[in-house]
Coordinates of C-alpha atoms in Angstrom, one line a residue:
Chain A
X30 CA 121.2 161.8 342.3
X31 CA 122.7 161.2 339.0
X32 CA 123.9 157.5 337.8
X33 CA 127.0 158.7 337.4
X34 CA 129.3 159.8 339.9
X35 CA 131.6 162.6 339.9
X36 CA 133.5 164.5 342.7
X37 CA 131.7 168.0 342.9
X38 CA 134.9 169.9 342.5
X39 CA 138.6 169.3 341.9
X40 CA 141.0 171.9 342.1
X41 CA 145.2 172.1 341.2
X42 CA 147.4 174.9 340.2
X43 CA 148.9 175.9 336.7
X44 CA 151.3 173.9 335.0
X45 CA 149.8 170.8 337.2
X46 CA 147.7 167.7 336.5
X47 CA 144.4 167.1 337.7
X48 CA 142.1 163.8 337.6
X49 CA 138.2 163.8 337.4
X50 CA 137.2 160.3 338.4
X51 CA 133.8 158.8 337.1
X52 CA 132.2 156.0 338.5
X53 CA 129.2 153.6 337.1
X54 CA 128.1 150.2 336.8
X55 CA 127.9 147.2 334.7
X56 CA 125.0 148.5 333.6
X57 CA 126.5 151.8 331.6
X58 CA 130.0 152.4 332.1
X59 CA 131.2 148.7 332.0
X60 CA 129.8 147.7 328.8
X61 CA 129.9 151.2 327.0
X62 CA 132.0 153.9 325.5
X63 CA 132.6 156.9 327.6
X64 CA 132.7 160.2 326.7
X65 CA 133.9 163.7 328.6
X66 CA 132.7 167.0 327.9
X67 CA 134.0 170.3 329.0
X68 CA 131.5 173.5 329.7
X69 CA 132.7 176.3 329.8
X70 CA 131.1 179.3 332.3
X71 CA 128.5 180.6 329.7
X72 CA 128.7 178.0 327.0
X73 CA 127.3 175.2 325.4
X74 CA 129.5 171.7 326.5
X75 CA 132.2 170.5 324.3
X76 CA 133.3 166.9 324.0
X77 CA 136.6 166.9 325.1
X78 CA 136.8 162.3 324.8
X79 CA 135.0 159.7 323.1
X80 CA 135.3 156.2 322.9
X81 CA 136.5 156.1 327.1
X82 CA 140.0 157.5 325.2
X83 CA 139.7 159.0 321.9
X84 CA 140.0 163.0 320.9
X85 CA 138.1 164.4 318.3
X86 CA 140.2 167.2 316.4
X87 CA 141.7 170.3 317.8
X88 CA 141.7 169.2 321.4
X89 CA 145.0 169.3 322.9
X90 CA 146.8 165.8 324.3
X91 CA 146.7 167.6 327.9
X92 CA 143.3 166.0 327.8
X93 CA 143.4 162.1 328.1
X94 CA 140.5 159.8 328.9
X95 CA 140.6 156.3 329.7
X96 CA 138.4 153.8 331.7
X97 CA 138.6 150.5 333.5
X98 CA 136.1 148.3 334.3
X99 CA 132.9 150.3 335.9
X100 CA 135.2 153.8 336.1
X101 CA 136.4 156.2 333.9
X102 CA 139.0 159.4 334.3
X103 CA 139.9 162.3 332.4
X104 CA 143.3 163.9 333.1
X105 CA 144.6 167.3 332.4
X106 CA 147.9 167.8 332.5
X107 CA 149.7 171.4 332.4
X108 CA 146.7 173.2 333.7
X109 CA 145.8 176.5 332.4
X110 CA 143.3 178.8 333.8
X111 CA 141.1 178.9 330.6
X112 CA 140.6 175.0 331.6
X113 CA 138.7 176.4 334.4
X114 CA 135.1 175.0 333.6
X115 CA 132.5 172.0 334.6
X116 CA 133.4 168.9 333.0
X117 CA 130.6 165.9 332.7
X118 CA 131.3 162.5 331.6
X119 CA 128.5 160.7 330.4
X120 CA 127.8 157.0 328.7
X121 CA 124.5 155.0 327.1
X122 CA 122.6 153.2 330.2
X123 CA 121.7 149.9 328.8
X124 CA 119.2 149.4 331.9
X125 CA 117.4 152.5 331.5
X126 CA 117.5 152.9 328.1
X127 CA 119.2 156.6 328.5
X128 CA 121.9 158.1 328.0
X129 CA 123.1 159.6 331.5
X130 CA 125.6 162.0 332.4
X131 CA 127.4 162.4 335.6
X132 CA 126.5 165.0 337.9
X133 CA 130.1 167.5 336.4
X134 CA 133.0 168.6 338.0
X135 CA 134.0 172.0 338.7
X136 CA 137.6 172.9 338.0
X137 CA 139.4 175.5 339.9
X138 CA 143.2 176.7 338.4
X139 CA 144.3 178.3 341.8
Chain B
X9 CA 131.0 174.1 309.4
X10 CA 128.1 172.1 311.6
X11 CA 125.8 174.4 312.7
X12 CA 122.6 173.8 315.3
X13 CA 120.3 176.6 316.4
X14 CA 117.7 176.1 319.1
X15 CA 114.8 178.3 318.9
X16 CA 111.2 178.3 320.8
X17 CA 112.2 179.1 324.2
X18 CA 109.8 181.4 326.4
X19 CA 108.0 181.9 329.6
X20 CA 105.2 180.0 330.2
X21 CA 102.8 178.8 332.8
X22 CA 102.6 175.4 334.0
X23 CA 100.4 173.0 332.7
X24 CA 100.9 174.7 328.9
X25 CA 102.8 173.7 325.9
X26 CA 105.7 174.9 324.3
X27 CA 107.5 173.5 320.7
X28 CA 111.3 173.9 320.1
X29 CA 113.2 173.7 317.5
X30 CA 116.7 173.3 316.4
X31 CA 118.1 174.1 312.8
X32 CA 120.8 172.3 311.8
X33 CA 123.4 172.8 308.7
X34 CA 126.7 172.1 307.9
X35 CA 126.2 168.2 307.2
X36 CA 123.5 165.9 305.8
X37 CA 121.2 166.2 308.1
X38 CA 119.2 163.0 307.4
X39 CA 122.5 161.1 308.4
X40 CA 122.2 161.7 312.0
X41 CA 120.5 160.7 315.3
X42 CA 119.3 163.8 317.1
X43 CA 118.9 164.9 320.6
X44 CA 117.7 167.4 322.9
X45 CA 119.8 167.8 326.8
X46 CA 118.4 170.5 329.1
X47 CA 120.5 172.3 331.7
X48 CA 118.2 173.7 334.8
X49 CA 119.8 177.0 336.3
X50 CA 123.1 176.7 338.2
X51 CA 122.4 172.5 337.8
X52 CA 124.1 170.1 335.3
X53 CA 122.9 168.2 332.4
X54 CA 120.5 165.9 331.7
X55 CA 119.7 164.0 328.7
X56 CA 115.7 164.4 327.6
X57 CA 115.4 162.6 324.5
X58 CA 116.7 160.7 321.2
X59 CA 115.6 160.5 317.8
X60 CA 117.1 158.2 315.3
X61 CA 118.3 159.6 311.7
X62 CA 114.9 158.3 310.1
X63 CA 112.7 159.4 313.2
X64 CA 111.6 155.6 313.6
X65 CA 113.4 155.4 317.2
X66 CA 112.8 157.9 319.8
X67 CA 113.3 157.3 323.7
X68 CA 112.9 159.9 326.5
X69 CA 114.1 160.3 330.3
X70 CA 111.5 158.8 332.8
X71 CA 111.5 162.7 333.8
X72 CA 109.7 163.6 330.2
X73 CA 107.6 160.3 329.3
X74 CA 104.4 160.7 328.1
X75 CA 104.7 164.6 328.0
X76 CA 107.7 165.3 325.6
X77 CA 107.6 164.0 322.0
X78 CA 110.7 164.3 319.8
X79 CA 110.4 164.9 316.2
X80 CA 112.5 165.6 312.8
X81 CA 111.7 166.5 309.3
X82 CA 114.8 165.5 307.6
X83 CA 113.3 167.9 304.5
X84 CA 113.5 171.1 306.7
X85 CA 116.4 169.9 308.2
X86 CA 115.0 170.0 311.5
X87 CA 114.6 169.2 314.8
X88 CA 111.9 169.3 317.1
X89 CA 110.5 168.7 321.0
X90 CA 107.1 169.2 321.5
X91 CA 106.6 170.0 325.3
X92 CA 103.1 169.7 327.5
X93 CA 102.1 169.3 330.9
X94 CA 105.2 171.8 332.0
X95 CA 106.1 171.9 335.1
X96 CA 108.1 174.3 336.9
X97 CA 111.0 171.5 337.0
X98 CA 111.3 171.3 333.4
X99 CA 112.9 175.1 333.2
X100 CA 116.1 174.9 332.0
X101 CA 118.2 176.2 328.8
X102 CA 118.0 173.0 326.3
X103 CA 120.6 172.0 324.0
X104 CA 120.2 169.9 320.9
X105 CA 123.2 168.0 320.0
X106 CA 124.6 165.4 317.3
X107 CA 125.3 161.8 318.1
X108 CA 127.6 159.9 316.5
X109 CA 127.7 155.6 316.8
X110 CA 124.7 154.0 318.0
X111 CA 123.5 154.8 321.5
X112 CA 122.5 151.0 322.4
X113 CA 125.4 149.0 320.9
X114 CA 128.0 150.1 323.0
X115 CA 128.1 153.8 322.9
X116 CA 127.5 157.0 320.9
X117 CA 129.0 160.3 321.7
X118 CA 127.7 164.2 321.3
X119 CA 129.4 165.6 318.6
X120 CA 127.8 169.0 318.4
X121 CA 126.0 171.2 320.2
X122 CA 123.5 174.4 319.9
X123 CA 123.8 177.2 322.1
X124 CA 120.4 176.3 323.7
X125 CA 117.1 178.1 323.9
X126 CA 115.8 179.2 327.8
X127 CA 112.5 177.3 328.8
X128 CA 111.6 179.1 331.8
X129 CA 108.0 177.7 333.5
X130 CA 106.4 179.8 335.8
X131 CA 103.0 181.6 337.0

């Protein structure tokens, strides 16, 4: 049971959007940055988001996170199939003292 | 170009030890909190430990207290994770990745990642 909740899967077809919801609690997700990663089949994870909305170099705008209050999203827009993959967002736990991750999303482009 | 390479994965029986390690190049090293993340088969990730750029700070999952200890030598450019007491739970492909910010005021994020090494526990 992971601190974070995702849904397990999501699915939309190309050229759509799709939203991966996150929610926490006061405890991680309302008092600290967020961050999305994307992993895809075979890989090591990739941070897609920092900073609940911020994108690090070289990934595309059809990626956007934001957050409010004890939840987070991250939105793709004009799906592709090479954005088929898990996605994981994950935040510092003040309570626990740990970073903790959601339990991912898997993202089907039918 | 940022570079981390895991190493010191195997197959090992439970209740043994087993040290990783993760290279890392491409930036100054000494600079940067450290962490390892495992991944059990066909499950999602989990965060196991931090170490802060001087090695003074480390924290670990409830999951890996008292058996895990997280290391660096910031002359070798290197990070470690000494693993005992395995347990058959523990297999899983572990990653060590870059933070950047500070973890416990307000957020840090994983910047980088290795390709992972396998840890695979068994009899």
């Amino acid at each position: 049971q992971s601190v974070l909740t995702q849904p397990p899967s999501v699915s939309a077809a190309p050229g759509q959007k799709v939203t991966i919801s996150c929610s926490g609690s006061s405890s991680n997700i309302g008092n600290n940055y967020v961050s999305w990663y994307q992993q895809l089949p075979g890989t090591a994870p990739k941070v897609l988001s920092y900073e609940n909305n911020k994108r690090p170099s070289g990934i595309p705008d059809r990626f956007s996170g934001s957050k409010s209050g004890t939840s987070a999203t991250l939105d793709i827009t004009g799906l592709q199939t090479g954005d088929e993959a898990d996605y994981y967002c994950g935040t510092w736990d003040n309570t626990l003292s740990a970073w903790v991750f959601g339990g991912g999303t898997k993202l089907t482009v039918l | 170009e940022v570079q981390l390479l895991e190493s010191g994965g195997d197959l090992v029986q439970p209740g043994l030890s087993l040290r990783l390690s993760c290279a890392a190049s491409g930036f100054t090293f000494r600079n940067y909190g450290m962490n390892w993340v495992r991944q059990a088969p066909g499950k999602g990730l989990e965060w196991v430990s931090v170490i802060s750029s001087g090695g003074g700070t480390t924290l670990y999952a409830d999951s890996v207290k008292g058996r895990f200890t997280i290391s660096r030598d910031n002359s070798k450019n290197a990070l470690y994770l000494q693993m005992s007491s395995l347990r058959p739970e523990d297999s899983a492909v572990y990653y060590c990745a870059r933070h950047e910010g500070v973890c416990s005021g307000g957020g840090c994020f994983f910047s980088y990642w290795g390709q992972g090494t396998l840890v695979t526990v068994s009899s």
